[in-house]
Structures are given as C-alpha cells and as structure tokens.
mmCIF file of C-alpha atoms in Angstrom:
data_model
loop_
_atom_site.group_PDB
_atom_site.id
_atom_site.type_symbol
_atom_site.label_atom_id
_atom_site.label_comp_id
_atom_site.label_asym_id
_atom_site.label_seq_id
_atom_site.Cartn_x
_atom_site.Cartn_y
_atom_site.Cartn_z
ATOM 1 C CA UNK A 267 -23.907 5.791 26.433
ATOM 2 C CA UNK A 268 -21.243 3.548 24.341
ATOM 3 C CA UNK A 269 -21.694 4.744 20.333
ATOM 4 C CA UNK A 270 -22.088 2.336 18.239
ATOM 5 C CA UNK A 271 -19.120 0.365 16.603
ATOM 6 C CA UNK A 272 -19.554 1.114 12.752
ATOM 7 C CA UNK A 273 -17.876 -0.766 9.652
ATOM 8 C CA UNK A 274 -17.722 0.027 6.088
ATOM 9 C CA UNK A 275 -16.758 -2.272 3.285
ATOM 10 C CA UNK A 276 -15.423 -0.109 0.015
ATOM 11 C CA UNK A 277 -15.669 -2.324 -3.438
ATOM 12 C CA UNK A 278 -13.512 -0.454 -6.424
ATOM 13 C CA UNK A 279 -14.889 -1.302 -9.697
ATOM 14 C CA UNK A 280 -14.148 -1.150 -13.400
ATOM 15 C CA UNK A 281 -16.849 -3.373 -15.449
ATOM 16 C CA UNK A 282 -17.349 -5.556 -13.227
ATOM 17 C CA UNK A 283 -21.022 -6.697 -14.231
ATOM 18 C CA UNK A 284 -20.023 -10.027 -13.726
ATOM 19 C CA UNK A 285 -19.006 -10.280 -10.437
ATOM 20 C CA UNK A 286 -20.239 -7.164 -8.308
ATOM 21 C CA UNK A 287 -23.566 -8.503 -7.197
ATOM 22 C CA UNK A 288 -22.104 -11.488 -5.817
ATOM 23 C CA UNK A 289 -19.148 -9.492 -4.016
ATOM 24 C CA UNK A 290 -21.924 -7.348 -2.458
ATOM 25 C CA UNK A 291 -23.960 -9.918 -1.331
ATOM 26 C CA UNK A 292 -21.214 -12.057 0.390
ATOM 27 C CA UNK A 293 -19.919 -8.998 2.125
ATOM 28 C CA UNK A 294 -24.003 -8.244 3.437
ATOM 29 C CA UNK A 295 -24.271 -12.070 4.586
ATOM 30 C CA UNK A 296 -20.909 -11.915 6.524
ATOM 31 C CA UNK A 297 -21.037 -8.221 7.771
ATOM 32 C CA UNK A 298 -24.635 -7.691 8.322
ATOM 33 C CA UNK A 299 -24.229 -4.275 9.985
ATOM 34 C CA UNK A 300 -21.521 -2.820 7.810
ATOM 35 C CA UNK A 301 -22.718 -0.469 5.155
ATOM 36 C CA UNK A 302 -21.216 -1.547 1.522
ATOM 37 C CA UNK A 303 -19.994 0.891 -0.704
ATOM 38 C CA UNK A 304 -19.766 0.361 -4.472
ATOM 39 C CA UNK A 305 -17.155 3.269 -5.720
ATOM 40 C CA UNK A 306 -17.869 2.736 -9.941
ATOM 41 C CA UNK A 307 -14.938 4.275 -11.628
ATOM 42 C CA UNK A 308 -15.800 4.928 -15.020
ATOM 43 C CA UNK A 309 -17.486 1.500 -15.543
ATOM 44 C CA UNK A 310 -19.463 1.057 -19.507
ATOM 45 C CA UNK A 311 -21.304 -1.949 -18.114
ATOM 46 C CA UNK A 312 -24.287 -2.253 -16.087
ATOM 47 C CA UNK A 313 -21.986 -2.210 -12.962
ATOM 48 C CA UNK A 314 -24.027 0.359 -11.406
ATOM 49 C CA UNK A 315 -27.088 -1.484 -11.718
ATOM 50 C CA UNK A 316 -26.521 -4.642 -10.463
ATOM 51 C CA UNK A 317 -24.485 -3.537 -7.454
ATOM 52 C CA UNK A 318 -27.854 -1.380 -6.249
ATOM 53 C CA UNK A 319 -30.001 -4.173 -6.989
ATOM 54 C CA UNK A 320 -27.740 -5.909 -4.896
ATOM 55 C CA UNK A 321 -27.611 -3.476 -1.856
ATOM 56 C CA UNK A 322 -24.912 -1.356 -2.312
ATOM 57 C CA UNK A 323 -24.785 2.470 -1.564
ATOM 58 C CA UNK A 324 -23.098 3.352 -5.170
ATOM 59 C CA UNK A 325 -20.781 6.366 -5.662
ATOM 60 C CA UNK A 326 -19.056 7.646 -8.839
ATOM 61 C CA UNK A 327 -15.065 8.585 -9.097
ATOM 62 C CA UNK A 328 -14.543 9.268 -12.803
ATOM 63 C CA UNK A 329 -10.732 9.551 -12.659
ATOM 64 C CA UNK A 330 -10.024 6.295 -14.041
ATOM 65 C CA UNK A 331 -7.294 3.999 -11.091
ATOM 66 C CA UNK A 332 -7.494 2.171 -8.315
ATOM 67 C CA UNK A 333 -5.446 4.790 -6.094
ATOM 68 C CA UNK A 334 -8.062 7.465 -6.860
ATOM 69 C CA UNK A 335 -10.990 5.244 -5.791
ATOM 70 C CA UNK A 336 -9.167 4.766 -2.649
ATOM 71 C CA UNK A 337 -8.253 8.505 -2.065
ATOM 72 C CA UNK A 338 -11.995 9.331 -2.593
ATOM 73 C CA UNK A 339 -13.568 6.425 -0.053
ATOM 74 C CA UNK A 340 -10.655 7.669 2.602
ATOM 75 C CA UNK A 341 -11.973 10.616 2.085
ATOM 76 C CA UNK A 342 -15.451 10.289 2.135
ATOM 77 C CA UNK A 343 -16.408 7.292 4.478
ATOM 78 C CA UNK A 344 -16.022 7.947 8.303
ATOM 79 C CA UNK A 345 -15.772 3.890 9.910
ATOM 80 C CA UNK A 346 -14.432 2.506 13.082
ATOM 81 C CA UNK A 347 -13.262 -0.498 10.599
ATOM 82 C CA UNK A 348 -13.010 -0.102 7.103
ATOM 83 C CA UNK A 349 -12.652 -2.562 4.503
ATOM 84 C CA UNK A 350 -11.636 -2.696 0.958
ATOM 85 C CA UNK A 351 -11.928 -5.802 -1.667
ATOM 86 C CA UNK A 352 -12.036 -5.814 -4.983
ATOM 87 C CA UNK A 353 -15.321 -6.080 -7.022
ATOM 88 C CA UNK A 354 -14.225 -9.081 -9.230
ATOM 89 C CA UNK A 355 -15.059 -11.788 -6.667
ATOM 90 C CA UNK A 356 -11.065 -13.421 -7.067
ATOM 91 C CA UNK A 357 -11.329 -12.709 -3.419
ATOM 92 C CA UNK A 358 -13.192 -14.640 -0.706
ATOM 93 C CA UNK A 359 -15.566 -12.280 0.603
ATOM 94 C CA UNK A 360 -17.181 -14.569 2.842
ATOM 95 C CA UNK A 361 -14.120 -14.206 5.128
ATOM 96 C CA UNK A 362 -14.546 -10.419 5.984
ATOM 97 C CA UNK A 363 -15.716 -11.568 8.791
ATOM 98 C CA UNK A 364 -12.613 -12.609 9.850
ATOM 99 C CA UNK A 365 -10.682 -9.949 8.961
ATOM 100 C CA UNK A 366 -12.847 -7.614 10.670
ATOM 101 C CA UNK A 367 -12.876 -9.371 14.110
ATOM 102 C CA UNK A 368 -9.227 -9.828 14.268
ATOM 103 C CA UNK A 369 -8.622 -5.699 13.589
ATOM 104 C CA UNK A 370 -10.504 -5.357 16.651
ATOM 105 C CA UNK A 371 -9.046 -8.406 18.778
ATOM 106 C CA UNK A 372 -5.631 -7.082 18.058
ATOM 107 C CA UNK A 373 -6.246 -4.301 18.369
ATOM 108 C CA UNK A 374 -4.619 -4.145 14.766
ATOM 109 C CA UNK A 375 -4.351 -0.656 12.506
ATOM 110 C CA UNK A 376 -4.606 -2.949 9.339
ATOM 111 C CA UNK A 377 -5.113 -6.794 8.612
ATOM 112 C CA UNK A 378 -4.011 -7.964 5.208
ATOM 113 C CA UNK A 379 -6.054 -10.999 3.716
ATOM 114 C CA UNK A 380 -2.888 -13.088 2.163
ATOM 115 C CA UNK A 381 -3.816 -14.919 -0.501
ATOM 116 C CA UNK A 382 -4.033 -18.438 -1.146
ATOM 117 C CA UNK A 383 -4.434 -19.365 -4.225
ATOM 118 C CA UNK A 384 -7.195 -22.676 -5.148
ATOM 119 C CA UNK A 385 -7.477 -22.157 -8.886
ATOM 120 C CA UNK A 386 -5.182 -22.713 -11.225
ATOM 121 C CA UNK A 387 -4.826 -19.704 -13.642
ATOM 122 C CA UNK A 388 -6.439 -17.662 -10.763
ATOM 123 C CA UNK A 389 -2.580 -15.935 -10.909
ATOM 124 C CA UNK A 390 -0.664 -15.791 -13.492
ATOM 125 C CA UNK A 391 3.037 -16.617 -13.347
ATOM 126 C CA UNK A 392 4.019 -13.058 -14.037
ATOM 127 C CA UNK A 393 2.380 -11.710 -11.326
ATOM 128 C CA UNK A 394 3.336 -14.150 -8.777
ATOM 129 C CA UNK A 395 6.451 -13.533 -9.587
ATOM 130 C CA UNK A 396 6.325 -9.253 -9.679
ATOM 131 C CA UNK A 397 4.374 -10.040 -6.248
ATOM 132 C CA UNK A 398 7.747 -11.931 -4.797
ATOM 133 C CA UNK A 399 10.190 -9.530 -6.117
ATOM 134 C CA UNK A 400 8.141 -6.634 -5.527
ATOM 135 C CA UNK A 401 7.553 -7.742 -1.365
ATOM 136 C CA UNK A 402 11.050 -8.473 -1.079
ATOM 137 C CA UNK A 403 12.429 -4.885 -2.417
ATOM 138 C CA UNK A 404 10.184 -3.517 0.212
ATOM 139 C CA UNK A 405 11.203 -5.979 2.754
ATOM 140 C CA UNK A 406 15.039 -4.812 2.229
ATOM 141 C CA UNK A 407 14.559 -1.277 2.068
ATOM 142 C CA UNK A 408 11.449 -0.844 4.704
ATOM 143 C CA UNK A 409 12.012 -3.837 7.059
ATOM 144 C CA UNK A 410 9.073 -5.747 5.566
ATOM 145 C CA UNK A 411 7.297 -8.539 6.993
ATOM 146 C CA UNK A 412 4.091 -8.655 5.262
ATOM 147 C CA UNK A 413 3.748 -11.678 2.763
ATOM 148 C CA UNK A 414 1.412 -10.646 0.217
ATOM 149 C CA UNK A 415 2.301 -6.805 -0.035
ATOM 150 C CA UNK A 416 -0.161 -6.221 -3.214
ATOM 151 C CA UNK A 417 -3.257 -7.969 -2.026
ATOM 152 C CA UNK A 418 -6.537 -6.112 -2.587
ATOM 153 C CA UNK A 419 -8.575 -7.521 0.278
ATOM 154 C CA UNK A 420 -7.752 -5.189 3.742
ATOM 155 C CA UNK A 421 -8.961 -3.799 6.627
ATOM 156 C CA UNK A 422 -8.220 -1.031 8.500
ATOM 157 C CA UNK A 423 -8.695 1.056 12.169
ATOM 158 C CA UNK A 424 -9.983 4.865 11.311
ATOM 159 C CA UNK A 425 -6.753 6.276 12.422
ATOM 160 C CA UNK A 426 -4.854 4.386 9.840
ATOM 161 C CA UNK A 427 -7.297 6.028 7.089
ATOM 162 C CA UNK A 428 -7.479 8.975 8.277
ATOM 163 C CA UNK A 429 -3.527 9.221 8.764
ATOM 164 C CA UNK A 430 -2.724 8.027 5.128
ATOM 165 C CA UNK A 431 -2.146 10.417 2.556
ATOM 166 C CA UNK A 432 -3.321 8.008 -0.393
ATOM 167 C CA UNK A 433 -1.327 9.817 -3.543
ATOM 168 C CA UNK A 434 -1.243 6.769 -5.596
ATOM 169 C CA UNK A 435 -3.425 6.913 -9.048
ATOM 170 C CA UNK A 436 -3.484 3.295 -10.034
ATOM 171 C CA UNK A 437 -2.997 -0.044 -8.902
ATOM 172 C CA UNK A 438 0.342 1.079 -6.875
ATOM 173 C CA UNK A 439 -2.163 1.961 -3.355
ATOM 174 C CA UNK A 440 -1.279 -0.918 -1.760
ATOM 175 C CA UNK A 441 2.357 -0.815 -2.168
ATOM 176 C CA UNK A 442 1.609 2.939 -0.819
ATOM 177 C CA UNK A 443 -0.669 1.194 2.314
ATOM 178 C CA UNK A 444 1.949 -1.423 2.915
ATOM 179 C CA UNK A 445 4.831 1.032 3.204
ATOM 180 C CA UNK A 446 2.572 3.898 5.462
ATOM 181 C CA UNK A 447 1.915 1.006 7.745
ATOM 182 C CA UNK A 448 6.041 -0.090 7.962
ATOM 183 C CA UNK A 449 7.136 3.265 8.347
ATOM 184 C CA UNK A 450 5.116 4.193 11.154
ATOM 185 C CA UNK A 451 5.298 0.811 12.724
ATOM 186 C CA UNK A 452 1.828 0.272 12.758
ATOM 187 C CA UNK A 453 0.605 -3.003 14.110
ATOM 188 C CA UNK A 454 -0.500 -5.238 11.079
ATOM 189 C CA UNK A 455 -1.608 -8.840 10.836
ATOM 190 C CA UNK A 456 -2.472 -11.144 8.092
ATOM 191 C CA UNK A 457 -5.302 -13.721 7.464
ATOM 192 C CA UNK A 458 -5.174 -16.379 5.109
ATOM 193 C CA UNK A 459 -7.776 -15.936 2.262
ATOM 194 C CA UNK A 460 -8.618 -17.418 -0.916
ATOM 195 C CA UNK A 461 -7.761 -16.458 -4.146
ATOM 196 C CA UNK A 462 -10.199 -18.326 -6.959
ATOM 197 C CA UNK A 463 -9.882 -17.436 -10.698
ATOM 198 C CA UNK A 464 -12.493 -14.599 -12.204
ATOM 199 C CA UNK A 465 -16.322 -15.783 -13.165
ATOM 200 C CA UNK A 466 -16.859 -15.741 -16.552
ATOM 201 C CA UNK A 467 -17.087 -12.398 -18.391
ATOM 202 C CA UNK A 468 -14.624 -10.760 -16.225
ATOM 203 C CA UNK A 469 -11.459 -9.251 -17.602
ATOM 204 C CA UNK A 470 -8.530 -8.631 -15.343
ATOM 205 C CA UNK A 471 -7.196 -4.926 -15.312
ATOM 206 C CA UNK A 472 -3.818 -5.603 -14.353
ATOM 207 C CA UNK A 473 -0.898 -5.432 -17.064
ATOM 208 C CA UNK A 474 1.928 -7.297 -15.782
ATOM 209 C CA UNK A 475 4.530 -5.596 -17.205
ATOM 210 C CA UNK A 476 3.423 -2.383 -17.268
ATOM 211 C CA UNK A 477 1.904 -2.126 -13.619
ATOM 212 C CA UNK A 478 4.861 -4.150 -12.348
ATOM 213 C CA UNK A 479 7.230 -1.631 -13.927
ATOM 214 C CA UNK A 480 4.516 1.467 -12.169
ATOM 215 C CA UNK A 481 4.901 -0.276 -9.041
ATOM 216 C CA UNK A 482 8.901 -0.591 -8.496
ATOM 217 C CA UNK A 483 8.949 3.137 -9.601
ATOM 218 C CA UNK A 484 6.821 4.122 -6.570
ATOM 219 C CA UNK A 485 9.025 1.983 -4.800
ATOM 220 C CA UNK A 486 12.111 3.697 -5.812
ATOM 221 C CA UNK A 487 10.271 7.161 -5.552
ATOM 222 C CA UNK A 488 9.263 6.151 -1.892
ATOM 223 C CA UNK A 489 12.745 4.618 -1.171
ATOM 224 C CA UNK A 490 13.442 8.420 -2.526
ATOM 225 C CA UNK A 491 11.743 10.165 0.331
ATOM 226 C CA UNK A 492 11.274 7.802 2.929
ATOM 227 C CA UNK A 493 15.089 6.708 3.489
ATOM 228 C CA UNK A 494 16.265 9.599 1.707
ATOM 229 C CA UNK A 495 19.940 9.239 3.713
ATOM 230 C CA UNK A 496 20.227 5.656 2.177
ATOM 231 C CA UNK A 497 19.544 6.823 -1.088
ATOM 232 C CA UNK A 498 21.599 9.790 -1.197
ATOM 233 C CA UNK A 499 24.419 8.094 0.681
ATOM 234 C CA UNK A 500 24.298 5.229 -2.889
ATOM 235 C CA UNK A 501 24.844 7.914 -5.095
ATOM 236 C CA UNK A 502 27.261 10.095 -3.072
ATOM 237 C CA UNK A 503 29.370 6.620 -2.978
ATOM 238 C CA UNK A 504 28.920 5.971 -6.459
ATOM 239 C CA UNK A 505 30.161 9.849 -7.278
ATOM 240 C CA UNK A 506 33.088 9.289 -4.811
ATOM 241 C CA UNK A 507 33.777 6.085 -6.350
ATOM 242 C CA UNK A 508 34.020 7.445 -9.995
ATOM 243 C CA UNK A 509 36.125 10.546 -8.461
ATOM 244 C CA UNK A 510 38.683 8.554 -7.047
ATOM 245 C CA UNK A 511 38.975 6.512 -10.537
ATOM 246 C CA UNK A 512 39.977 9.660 -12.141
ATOM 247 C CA UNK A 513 42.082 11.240 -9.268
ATOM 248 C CA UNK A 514 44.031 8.956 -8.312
ATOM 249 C CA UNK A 515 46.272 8.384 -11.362
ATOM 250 C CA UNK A 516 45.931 12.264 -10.836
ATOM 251 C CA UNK A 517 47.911 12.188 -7.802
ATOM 252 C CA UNK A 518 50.137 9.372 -8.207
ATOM 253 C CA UNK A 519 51.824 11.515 -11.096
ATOM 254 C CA UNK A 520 51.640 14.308 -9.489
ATOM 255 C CA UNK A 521 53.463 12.630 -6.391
ATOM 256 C CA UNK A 522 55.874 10.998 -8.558
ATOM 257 C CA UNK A 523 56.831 14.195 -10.760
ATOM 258 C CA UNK A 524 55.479 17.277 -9.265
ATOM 259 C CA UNK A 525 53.463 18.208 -12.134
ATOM 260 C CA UNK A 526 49.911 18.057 -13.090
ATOM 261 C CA UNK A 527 49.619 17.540 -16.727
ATOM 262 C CA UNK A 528 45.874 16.441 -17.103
ATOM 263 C CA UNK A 529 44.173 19.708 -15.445
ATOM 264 C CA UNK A 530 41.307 18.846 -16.667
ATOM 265 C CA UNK A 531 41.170 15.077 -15.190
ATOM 266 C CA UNK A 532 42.062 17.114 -11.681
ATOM 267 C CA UNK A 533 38.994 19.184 -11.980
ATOM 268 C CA UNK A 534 37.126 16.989 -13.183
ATOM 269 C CA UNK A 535 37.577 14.381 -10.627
ATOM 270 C CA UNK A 536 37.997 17.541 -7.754
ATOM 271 C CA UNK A 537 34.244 18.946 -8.719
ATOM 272 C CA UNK A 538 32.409 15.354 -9.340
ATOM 273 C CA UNK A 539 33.927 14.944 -5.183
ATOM 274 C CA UNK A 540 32.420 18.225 -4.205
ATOM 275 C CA UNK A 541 29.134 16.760 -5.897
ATOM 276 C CA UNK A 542 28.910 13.772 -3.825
ATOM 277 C CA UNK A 543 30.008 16.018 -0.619
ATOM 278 C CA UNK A 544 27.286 17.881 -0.945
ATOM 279 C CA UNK A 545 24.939 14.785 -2.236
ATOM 280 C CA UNK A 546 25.250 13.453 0.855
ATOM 281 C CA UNK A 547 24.438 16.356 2.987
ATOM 282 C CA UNK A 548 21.393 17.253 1.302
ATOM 283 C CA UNK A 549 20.321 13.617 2.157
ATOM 284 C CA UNK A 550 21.090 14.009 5.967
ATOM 285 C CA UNK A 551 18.629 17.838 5.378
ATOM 286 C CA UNK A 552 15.966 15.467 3.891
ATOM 287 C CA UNK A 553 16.172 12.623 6.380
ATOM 288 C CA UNK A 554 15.723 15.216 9.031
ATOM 289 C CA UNK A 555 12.605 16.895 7.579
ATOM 290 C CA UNK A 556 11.099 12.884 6.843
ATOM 291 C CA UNK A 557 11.271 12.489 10.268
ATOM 292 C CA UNK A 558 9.154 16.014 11.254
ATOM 293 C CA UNK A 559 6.586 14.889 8.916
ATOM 294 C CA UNK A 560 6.958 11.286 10.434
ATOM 295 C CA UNK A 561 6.309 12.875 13.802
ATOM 296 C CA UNK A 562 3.129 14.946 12.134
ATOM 297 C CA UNK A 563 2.033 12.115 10.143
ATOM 298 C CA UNK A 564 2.627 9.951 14.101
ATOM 299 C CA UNK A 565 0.192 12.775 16.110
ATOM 300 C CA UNK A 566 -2.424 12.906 13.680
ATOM 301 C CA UNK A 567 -2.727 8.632 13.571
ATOM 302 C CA UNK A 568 -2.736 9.034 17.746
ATOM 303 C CA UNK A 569 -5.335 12.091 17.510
ATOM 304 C CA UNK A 570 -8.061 8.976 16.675
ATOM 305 C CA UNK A 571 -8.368 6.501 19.431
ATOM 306 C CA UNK A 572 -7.561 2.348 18.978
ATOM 307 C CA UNK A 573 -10.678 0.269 16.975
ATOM 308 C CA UNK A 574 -12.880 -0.799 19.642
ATOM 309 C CA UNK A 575 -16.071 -3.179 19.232
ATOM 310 C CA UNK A 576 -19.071 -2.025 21.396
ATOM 311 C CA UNK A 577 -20.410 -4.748 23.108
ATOM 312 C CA UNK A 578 -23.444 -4.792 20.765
ATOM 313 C CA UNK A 579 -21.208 -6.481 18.679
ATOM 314 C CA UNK A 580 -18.837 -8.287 20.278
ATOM 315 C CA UNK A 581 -20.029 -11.729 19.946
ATOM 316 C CA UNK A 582 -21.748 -11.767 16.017
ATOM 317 C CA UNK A 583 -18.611 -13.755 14.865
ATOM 318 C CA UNK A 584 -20.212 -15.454 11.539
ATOM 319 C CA UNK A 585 -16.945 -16.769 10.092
ATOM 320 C CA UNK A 586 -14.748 -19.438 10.101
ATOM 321 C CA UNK A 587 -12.546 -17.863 13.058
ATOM 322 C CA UNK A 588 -8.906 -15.390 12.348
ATOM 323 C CA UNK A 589 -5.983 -17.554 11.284
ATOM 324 C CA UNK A 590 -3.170 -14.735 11.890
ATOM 325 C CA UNK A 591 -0.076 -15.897 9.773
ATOM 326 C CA UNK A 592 2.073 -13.423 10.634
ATOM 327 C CA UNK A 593 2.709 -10.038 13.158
ATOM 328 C CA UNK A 594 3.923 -7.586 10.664
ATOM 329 C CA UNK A 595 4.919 -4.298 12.418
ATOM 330 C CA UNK A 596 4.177 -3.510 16.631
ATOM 331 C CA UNK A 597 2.559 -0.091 17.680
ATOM 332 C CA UNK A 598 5.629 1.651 19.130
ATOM 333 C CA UNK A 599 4.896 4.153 22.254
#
C-alpha cells in the first residue's frame, strides 16, 4: 500500500496582519491537501489571529530572524515537498501549485520561484541591485546558475531539508539554501513568479544596507569554509607577494656586495614567507576535511529517497502549468 504523498507550506512572519490571511488562503485554494504552517516570530499584531481564522496550524519561534524560523520548521515539519513563502503576500501564492508539481516532475531537490516583478516600487533599486551583485559573487565563487539567489518563495524534496544544516539567524537563509544546493550539486530549477508591491499596512523588514552588508559576510564566511584552498591560496599569494617586495632589494644587495645590512628587512620578509607557506597548507588540511563533511553531508541527503507523487495526486494540477527558466545544478551519481 503506496503512503500518501504529503506537502507542507511554511509562512515566516513578523506583523504581518495585513497580509497573512490572504497568503494562507491562496496557498489552501492552490494546495488543497498541503497542511499550512504559520511560524509567528515575535509578531505585536494580531498576526496570530488572523492566520488561524484563516486556516493555518500556527507555531511560535521567539528568536527574532528569518534563519531561525527556518531552522525551527526544518526541524519540526516532516513533508515529501515542503514549501516556504513569505507572509507579506509580495509573492504570488497562487502559483505554488506550480512549484510544487515541477519538484516532483523533475524530480528536483529544490525549485526557486524567480521573481518577476509587475509593480513598480514592489523592489526597490537598492535591493535589485544587492540581489545582482550578491548572485553574481556566488556565481564566481560557487559556480552559480540560479537567477534570483535571495528569493523567499521555494520548494524543496525532504532530503534537501533534512540534509541542510540551516545556521543562518536572519534574512541570510537563502543565500545559505542557494549555496547547500551548489555545493552538493543538487538538481534545482526555477519558475517564474510574480513579485507585486506590499498591501497597505505592511512594512518591509529588509534594511538594504545593513542586510546586504549581513549577506556578503556569510558569503565571505562560506567562501571561508566551503573553498577554503581558494581562500587560503589569496592570502598566501598576497603574503608571498608582500615578502618578495621586501626581499628582493634584500638579495640584490646582498648579491651585489656580500653583506646584509637591513637584518631586520631579511627577517622580516624571511618569516612573513614562512607565514604564507604554512597559510597555504593549512588551506589544503581544511579543503580535505570540507570534503569528508561533503561526503557526510552527500550520505545523509541519499539516506531519504527522491520526491515522489502517489498517484492519488498525480493529476490535481490547479495552476497555470511550470515555466522552468533555468536547470541550475544536476544530481551527480
């Protein structure tokens, strides 16, 4: 006997009053047997309220960010397909859908609803433009092919969310998703969604500045420990570079007289060598012990099996039909 397919839609929210009831009821009309989850996090409003009159199973995570909401509902909900939007209703919710039927078509380990924007002011100019330089650091340092690396509005196979380690606090989880999906080469697709402005009374939690700043430093801090040789080989080279500035006039008068008046200069320029010798080794040690906990991180995504729809539900397509953009990352053996 075939168990049931099951899907879960997760909805973050911070005072979102405004918007909530209408994101839950979109998400009931297009996924009628997915259970919707309303994760308040710390909201003063009547957030609570209006997303149980409007269906929702409501839970409470009082540590105030995005990434903690996320690393709770990973956590807690156990779904064949999982999906996460955010509760301000800038997203199409209609489209889930969509999303949802392509994860299993694939199958995929994550489809990312790109956004297209329809309203003006829905995104500011600062953010579109964090959101561009932003995807394209990850593009050059993780191979990225993704187009809208900070979108909100995903979906996901169990054994992606039960493989990710989700240690992001804030707003930075889906630079975290997008880079857990490139490094393991987990197939990824996008649909195109779109993006409207908020309904009045809403209030956007994102600081440009000071969330695009968060972001590049998990970026860096990733770059850190997920290509640790190509970081450490930078700085060794920079350290080599600024020990051969100092050595070699070092040398040259030693060559040309035989004596080596600036001892200090020689030592100097002799220990800040050493320092990028052994820079560079301890990034080789690292790289090594990324790739063990690659491999671990690999067997415990292959411990779940592929998302499969049972038949039940194989033909209750209610949206507009997947519009795949782009293949991001293929399932490697």
């Amino acid at each position: 006997m075939a168990v049931e397919t099951t899907i879960a839609c997760v909805v973050p929210c911070h005072n979102e009053e405004a918007a909530v009831g209408k994101v839950v009821r979109d998400l009931r009309a297009a996924l009628p047997e997915a259970v919707v989850y309303v994760y308040d996090n710390a909201s003063t409003d009547r957030t609570v309220e209006v997303a149980r009159e409007a269906g929702a199973i409501v839970r409470q995570e009082t540590r105030k960010g995005k990434g903690n909401v996320i690393r709770r509902a990973f956590a807690d909900v156990d779904a064949d397909a999982l999906l996460i939007i955010d509760g301000d209703d800038t997203y199409d919710a209609s489209r889930a859908r969509d999303l949802v039927d392509l994860l299993f078509e694939g199958p995929y380990d994550q489809v990312v609803g790109a956004r297209r924007v329809t309203d003006d002011g829905a995104y500011r100019a600062g953010h579109a433009v964090g959101n561009k330089l932003l995807t394209g650091a990850v593009r050059s340092l993780f191979g990225n092919d993704v187009t809208d690396m900070l979108s909100g509005y995903r979906v996901f196979s169990r054994r992606f969310v039960k493989s990710f380690p989700a240690l992001a606090r804030e707003f930075e989880t889906e630079t975290e998703m997008t880079i857990h999906a490139l490094h393991l080469r987990l197939p990824t697709a996008e649909v195109l969604t779109d993006y409207r402005v908020r309904p009045a009374g809403g209030e956007s939690k994102l600081r440009t500045y000071r969330d695009g700043w968060r972001i590049l430093r998990v970026i860096l801090d990733l770059a850190r420990r997920e290509r640790p040789s190509l970081v450490h080989t930078v700085l060794a080279g920079v350290l080599a570079l600024v020990s051969l500035i100092l050595g070699i006039p070092v040398i040259a008068e030693f060559v040309e007289t035989g004596t080596v008046p600036r001892v200090p200069t020689a030592i100097l320029a002799a220990a800040i060598m050493t320092i990028a010798a052994l820079v560079l080794l301890v990034g080789y040690i690292l790289e090594s012990l990324m790739h063990m906990r690659q491999e671990q991180t690999r067997l415990v995504h292959l411990s779940y099996p592929a998302p499969v729809r049972t038949p039940r539900y194989a033909a209750r397509g209610a949206g507009t039909g997947p519009v795949p953009v782009r293949k991001a990352a293929r399932d490697t053996p």
